PDB file of C-alpha atoms in Angstrom:
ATOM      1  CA  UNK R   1     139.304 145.235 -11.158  1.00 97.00           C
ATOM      2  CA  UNK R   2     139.070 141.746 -12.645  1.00 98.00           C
ATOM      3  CA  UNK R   3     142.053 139.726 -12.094  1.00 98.00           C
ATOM      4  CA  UNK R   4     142.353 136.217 -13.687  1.00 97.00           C
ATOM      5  CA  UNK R   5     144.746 133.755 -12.529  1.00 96.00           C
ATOM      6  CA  UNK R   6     146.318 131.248 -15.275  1.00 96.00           C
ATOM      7  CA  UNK R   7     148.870 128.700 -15.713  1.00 94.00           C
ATOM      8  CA  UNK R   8     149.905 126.766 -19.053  1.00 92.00           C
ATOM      9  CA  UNK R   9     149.517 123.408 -17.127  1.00 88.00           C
ATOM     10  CA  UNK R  10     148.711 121.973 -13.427  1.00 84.00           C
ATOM     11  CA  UNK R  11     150.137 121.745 -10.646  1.00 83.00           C
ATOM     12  CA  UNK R  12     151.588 125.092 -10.861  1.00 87.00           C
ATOM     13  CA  UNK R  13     150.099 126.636  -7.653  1.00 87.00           C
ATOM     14  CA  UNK R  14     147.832 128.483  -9.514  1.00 89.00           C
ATOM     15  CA  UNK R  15     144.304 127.792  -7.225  1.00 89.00           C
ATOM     16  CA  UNK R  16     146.894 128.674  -3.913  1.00 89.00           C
ATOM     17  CA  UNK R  17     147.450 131.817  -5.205  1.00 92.00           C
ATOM     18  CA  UNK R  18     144.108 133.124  -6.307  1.00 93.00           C
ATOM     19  CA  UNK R  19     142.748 131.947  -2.775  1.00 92.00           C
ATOM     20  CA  UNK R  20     145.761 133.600  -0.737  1.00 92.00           C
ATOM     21  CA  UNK R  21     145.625 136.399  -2.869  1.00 95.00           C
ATOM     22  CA  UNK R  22     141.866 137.020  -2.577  1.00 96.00           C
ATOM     23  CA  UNK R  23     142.402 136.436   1.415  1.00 94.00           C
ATOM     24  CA  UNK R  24     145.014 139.398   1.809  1.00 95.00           C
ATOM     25  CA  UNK R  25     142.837 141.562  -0.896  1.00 97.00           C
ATOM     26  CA  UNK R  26     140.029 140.965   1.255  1.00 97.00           C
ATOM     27  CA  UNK R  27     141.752 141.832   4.283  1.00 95.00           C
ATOM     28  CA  UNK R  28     142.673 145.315   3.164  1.00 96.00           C
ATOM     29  CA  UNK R  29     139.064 145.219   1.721  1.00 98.00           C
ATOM     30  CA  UNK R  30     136.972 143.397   3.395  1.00 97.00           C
ATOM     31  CA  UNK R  31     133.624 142.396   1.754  1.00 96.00           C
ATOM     32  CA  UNK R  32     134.883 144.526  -1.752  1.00 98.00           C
ATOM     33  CA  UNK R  33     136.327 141.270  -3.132  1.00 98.00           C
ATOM     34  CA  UNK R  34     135.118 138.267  -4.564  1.00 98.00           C
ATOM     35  CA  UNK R  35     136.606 134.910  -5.975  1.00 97.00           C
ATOM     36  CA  UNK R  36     135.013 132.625  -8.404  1.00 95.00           C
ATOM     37  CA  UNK R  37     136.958 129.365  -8.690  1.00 90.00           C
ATOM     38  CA  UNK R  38     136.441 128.447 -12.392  1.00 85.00           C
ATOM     39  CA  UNK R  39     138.090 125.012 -11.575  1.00 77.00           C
ATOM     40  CA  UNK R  40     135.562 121.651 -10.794  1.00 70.00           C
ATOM     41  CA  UNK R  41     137.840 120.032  -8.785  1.00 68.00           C
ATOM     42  CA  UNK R  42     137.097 123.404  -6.699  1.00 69.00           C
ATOM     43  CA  UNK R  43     140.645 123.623  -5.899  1.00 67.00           C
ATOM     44  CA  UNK R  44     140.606 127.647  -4.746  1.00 80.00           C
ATOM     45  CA  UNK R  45     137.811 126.959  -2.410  1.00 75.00           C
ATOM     46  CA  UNK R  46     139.480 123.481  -1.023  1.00 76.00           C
ATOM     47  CA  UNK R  47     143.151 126.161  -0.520  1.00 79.00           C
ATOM     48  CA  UNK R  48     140.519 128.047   2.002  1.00 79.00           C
ATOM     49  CA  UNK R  49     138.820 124.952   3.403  1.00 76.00           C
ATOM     50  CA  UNK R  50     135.698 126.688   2.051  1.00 74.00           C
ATOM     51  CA  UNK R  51     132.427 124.217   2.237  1.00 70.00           C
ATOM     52  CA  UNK R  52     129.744 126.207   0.107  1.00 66.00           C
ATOM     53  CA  UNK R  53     126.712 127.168   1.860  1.00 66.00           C
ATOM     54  CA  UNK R  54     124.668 128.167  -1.304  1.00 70.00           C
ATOM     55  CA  UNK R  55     122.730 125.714  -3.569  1.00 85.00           C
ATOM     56  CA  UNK R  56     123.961 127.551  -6.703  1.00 91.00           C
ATOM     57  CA  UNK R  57     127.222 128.125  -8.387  1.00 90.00           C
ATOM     58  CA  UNK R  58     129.268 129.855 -11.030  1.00 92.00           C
ATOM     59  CA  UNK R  59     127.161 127.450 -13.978  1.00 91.00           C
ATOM     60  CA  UNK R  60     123.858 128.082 -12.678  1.00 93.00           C
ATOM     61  CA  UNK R  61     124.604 132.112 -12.719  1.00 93.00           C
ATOM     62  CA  UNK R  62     125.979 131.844 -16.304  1.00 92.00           C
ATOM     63  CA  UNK R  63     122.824 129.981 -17.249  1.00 91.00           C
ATOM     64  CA  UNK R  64     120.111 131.428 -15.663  1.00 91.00           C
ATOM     65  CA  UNK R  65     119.141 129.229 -13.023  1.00 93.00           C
ATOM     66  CA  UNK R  66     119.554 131.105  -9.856  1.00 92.00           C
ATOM     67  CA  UNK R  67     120.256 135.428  -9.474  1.00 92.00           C
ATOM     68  CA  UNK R  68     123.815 136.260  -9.361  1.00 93.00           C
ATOM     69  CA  UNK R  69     123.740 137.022  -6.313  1.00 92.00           C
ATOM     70  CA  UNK R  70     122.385 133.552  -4.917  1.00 94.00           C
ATOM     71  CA  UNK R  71     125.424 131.917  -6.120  1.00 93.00           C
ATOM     72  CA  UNK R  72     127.989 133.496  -4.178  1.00 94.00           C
ATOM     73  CA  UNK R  73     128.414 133.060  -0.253  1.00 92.00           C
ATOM     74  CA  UNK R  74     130.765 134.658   2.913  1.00 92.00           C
ATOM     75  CA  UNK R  75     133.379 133.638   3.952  1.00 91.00           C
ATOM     76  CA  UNK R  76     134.834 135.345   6.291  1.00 91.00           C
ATOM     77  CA  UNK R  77     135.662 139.050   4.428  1.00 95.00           C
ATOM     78  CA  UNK R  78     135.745 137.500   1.459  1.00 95.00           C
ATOM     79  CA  UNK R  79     133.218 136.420  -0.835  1.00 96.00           C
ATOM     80  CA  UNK R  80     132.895 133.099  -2.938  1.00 95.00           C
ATOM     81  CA  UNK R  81     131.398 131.824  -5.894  1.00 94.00           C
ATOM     82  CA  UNK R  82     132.149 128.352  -6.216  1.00 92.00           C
ATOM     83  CA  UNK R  83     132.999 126.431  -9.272  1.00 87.00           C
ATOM     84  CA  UNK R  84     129.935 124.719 -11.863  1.00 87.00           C
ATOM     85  CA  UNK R  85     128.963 121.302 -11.601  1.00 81.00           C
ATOM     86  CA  UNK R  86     129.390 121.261 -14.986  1.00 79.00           C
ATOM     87  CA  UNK R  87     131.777 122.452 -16.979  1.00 74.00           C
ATOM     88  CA  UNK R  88     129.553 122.795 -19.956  1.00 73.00           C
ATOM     89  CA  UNK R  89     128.004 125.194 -18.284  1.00 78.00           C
ATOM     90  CA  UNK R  90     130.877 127.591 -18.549  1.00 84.00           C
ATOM     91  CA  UNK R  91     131.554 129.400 -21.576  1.00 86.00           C
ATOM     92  CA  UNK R  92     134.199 132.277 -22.015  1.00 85.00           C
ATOM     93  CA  UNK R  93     131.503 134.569 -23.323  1.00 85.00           C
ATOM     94  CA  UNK R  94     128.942 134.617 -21.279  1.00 89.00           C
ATOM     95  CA  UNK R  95     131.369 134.387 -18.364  1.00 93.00           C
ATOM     96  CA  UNK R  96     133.251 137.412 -19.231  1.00 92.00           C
ATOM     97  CA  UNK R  97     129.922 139.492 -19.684  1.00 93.00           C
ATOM     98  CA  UNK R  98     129.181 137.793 -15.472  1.00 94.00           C
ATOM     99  CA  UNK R  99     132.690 139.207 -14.655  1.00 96.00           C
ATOM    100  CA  UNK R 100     131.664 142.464 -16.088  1.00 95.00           C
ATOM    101  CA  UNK R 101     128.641 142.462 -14.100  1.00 94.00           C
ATOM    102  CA  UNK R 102     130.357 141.692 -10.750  1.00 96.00           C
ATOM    103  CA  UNK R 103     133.201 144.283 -11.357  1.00 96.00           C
ATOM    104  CA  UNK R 104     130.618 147.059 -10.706  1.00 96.00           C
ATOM    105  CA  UNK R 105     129.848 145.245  -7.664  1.00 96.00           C
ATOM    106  CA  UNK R 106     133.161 144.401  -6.099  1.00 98.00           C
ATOM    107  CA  UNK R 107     136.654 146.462  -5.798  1.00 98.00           C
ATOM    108  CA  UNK R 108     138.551 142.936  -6.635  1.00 98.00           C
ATOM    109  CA  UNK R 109     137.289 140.109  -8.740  1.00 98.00           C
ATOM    110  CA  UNK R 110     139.782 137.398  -9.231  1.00 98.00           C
ATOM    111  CA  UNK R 111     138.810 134.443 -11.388  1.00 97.00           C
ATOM    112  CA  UNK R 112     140.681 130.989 -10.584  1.00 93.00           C
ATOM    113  CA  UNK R 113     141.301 130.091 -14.530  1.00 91.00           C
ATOM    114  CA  UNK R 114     140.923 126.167 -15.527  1.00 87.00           C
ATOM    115  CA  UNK R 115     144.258 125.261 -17.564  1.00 79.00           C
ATOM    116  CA  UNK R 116     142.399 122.698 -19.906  1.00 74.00           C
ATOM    117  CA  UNK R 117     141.616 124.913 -22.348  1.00 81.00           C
ATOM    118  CA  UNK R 118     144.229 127.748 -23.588  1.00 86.00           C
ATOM    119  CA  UNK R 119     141.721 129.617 -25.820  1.00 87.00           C
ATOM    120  CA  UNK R 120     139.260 129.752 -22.870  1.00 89.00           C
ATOM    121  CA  UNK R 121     142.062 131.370 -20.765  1.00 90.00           C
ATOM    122  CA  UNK R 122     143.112 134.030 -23.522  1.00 91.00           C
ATOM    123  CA  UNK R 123     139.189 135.271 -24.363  1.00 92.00           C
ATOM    124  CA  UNK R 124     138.867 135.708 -20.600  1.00 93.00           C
ATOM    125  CA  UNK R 125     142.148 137.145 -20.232  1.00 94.00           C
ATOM    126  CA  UNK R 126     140.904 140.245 -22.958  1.00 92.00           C
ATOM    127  CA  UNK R 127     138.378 141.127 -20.964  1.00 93.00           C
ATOM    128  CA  UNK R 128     140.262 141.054 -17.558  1.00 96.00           C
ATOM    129  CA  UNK R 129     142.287 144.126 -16.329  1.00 97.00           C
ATOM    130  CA  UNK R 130     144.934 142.048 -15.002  1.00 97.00           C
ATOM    131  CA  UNK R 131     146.075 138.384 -15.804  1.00 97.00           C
ATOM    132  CA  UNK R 132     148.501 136.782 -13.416  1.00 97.00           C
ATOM    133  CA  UNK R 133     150.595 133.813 -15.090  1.00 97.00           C
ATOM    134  CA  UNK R 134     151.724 131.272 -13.120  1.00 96.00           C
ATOM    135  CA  UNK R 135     154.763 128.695 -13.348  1.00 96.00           C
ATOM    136  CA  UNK R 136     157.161 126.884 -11.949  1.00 96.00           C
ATOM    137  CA  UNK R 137     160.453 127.759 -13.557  1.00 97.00           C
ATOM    138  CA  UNK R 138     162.009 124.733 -14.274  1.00 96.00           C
ATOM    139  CA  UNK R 139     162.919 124.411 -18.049  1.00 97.00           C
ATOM    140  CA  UNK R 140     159.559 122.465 -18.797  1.00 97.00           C
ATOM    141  CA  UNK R 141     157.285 125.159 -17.430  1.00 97.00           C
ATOM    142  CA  UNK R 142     159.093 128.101 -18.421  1.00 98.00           C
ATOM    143  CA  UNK R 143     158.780 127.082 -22.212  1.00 97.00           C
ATOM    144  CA  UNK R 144     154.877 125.855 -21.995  1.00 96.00           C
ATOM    145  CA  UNK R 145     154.155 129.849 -20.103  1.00 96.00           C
ATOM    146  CA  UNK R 146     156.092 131.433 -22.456  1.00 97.00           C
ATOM    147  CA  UNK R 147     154.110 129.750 -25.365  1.00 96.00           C
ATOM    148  CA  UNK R 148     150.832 130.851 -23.610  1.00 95.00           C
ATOM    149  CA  UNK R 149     152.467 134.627 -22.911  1.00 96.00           C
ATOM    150  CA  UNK R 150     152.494 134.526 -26.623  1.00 94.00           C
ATOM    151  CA  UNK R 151     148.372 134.374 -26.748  1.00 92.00           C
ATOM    152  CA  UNK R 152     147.877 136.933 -23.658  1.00 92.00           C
ATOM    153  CA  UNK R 153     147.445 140.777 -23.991  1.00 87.00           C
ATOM    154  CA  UNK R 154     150.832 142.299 -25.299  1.00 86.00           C
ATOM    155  CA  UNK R 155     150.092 145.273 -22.533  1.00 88.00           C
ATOM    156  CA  UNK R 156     153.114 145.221 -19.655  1.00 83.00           C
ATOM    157  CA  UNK R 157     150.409 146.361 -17.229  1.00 89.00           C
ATOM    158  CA  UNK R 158     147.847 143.508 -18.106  1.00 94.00           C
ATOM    159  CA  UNK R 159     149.805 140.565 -18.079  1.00 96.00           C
ATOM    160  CA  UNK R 160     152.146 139.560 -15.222  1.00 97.00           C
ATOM    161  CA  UNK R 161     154.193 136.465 -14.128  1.00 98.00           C
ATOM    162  CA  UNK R 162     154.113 134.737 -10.907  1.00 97.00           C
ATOM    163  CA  UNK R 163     157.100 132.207  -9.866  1.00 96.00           C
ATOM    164  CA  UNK R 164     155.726 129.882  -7.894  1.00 93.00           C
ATOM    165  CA  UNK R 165     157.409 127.008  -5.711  1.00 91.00           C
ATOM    166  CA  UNK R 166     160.934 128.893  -5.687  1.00 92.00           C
ATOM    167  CA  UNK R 167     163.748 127.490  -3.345  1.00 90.00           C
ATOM    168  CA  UNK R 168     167.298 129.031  -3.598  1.00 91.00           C
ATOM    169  CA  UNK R 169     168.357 125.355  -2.709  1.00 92.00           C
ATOM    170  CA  UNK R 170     166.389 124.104  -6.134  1.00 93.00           C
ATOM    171  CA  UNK R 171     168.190 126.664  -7.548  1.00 94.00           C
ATOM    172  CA  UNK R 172     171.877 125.970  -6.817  1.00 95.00           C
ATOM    173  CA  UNK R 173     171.137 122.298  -7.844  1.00 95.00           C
ATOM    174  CA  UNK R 174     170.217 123.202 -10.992  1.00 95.00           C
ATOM    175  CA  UNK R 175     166.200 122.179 -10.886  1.00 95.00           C
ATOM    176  CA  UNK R 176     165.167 125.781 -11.227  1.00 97.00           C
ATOM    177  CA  UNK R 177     166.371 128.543 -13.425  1.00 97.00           C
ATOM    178  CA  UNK R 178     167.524 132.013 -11.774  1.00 96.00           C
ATOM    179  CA  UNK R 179     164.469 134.549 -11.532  1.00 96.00           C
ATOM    180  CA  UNK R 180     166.003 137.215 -14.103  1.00 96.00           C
ATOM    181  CA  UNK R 181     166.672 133.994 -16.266  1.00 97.00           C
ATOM    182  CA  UNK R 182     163.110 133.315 -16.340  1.00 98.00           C
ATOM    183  CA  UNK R 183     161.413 136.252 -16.859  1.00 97.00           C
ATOM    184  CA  UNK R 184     163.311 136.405 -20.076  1.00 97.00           C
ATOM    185  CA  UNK R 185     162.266 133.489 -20.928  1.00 98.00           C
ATOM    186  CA  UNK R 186     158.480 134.244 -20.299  1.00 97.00           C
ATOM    187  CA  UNK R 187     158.946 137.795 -21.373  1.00 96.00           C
ATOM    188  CA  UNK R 188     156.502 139.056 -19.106  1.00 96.00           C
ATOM    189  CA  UNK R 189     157.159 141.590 -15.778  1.00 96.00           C
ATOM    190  CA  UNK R 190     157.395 140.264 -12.601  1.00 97.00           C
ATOM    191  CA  UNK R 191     155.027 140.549  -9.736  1.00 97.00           C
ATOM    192  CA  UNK R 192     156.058 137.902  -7.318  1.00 95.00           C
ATOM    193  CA  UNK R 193     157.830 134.895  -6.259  1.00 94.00           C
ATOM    194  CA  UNK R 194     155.807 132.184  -4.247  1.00 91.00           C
ATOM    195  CA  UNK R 195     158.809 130.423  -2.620  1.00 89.00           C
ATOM    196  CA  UNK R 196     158.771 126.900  -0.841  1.00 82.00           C
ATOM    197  CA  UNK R 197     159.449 126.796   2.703  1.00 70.00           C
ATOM    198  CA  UNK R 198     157.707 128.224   6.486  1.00 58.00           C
ATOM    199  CA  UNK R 199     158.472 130.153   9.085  1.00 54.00           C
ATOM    200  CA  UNK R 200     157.372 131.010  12.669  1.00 52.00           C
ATOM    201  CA  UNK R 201     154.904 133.873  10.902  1.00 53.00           C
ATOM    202  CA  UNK R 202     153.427 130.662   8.555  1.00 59.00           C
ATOM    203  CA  UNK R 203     154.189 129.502   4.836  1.00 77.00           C
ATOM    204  CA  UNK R 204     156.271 131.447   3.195  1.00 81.00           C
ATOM    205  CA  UNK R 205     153.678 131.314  -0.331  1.00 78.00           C
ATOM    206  CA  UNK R 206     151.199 132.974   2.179  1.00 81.00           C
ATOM    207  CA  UNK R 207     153.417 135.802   3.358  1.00 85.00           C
ATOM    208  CA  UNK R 208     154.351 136.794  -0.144  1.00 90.00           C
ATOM    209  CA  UNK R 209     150.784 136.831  -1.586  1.00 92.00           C
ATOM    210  CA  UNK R 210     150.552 140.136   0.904  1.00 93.00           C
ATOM    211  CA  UNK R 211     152.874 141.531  -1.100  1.00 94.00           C
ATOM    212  CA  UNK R 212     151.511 140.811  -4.489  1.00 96.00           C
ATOM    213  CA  UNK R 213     148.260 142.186  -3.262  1.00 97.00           C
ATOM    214  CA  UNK R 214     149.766 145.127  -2.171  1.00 96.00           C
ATOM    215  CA  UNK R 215     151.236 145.819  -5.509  1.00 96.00           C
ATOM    216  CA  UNK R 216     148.013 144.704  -7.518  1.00 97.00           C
ATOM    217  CA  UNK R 217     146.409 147.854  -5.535  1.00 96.00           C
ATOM    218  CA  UNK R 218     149.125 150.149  -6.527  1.00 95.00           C
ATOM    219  CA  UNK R 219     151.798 149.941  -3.751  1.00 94.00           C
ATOM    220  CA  UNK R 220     155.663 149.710  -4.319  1.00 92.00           C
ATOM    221  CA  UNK R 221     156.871 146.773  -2.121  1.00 91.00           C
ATOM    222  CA  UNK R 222     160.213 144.914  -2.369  1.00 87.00           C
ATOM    223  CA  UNK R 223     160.417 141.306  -3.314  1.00 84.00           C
ATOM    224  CA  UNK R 224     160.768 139.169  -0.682  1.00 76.00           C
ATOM    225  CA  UNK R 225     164.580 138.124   0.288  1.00 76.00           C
ATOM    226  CA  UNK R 226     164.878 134.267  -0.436  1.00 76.00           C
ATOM    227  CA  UNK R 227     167.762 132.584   1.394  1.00 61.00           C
TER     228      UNK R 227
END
C-alpha cells in the first residue's frame, strides 16, 4: 500500500507523523515497510534521528544513478530512503512510477510529501492508495486543507484527515476549533488526532500514531480520549 502524507502548509506535523507512523507500521511489520522522506530539509529522517548510511538517495534512484535498492538503508525494522540532494531531481512522474515499483516490494510505503508544491502533492496523491492530510485546526489551517481536499481524490477511502497538535485546553480558549467542527470544514473522514502533551508511556503524538496504523491495516480502534 502506498500511503502519502500531505499538508497545505508547514509546520503542520506532517514529517512526525509519517516517521511515527512508519515506526509502529514497521513494528507490526517489521522489514515490510519503507519510508521515503520527499522533504530536503530531511525532516522524517531527523523525527527518527536517522543518519543515512547509503551514498544514494531518493534523486539518484529517480534518475538513474544508483539501483533502487542502493538508495534505501535499515533502520532498525524499518527501512529508509532518504530525501534528494536536489530537488530537481524529483519529479511527480517518475516518482510515482518508483513508488509503484517499491509497492511490490514492501507491505507499507509511506511517502513524506514536500508542501511547496500543491500540484506535485495531488499527481502523487492519484497514484497513492491512501493520502493522509494533515492540519492544525485553527481557522487558518482548516481553510488552506480544505482548499487542497478540493484537488485530492474524491474517494472516502483514499483521502483522510489527520488533526495534529490538538489540546482540549487550546480548545476551550478558543485557538482550535472542535474536531466534528473541523472535519466539516475539511470534508474529509477522520483517522486520527495527534494531540499535544506526554505521559509516563511517552508523547502523546507517538501513542496515537499506533492507532492510526492500526486502522490504516484494517483494524477498528477508538480515538484516543483527550482530557
Amino acid at each position: 500500500m502506498i500511503v502519502n502524507i500531505v499538508s497545505p502548509c508547514g509546520g503542520q506535523w506532517r514529517s512526525a507523523l509519517a516517521a511515527q507512523l512508519a515506526l509502529s507500521l514497521a513494528g507490526m511489520y517489521p522489514g515490510q515497510v519503507l519510508l521515503i522522506d520527499g522533504c530536503s530539509d530531511e525532516g522524517a529522517q531527523w523525527q527518527l534521528g536517522a543518519e543515512r548510511s547509503t551514498a544514494y538517495d531518493l534523486g539518484d534512484a529517480l534518475c538513474g544513478r544508483c539501483c533502487t535498492g542502493d538508495a534505501v538503508y535499515h533502520f532498525g525494522r524499518l527501512d529508509i530512503m532518504p530525501a534528494a540532494a536536489d530537488d530537481g531531481d524529483v519529479r511527480a512522474r517518475t516518482l510515482t512510477g518508483l513508488l509503484g515499483e517499491l509497492n511490490r516490494h514492501y507491505r507499507y510505503v509511506l511517502f513524506d510529501s514536500p508542501c511547496g508544491s500543491w500540484s506535485f502533492m495531488t499527481d502523487v496523491a492519484a497514484a497513492s492508495d491512501l493520502t493522509l492530510l494533515c492540519t492544525k485546526a485553527d481557522e487558518f489551517h482548516l481553510g488552506a486543507a480544505y482548499r487542497l481536499r478540493r484537488r485530492l481524490p474524491e474517494d472516502d477511502s483514499r483521502c483522510r484527515l489527520v488533526l495534529t497538535g490538538y489540546s482540549v485546553r487550546a480548545f476551550r480558549s478558543g485557538e482550535l476549533w472542535s474536531i466534528d467542527r473541523s472535519i466539516d470544514r475539511v470534508g474529509a473522514r477522520l483517522i486520527g488526532v495527534l494531540p499535544e502533551g506526554q505521559t509516563r508511556n511517552g508523547r502523546l503524538a507517538d501513542i496515537a500514531c499506533v492507532s492510526i496504523a492500526k486502522r490504516i491495516d484494517g483494524a477498528d480502534v477508538p480515538l484516543m480520549k483527550l482530557s
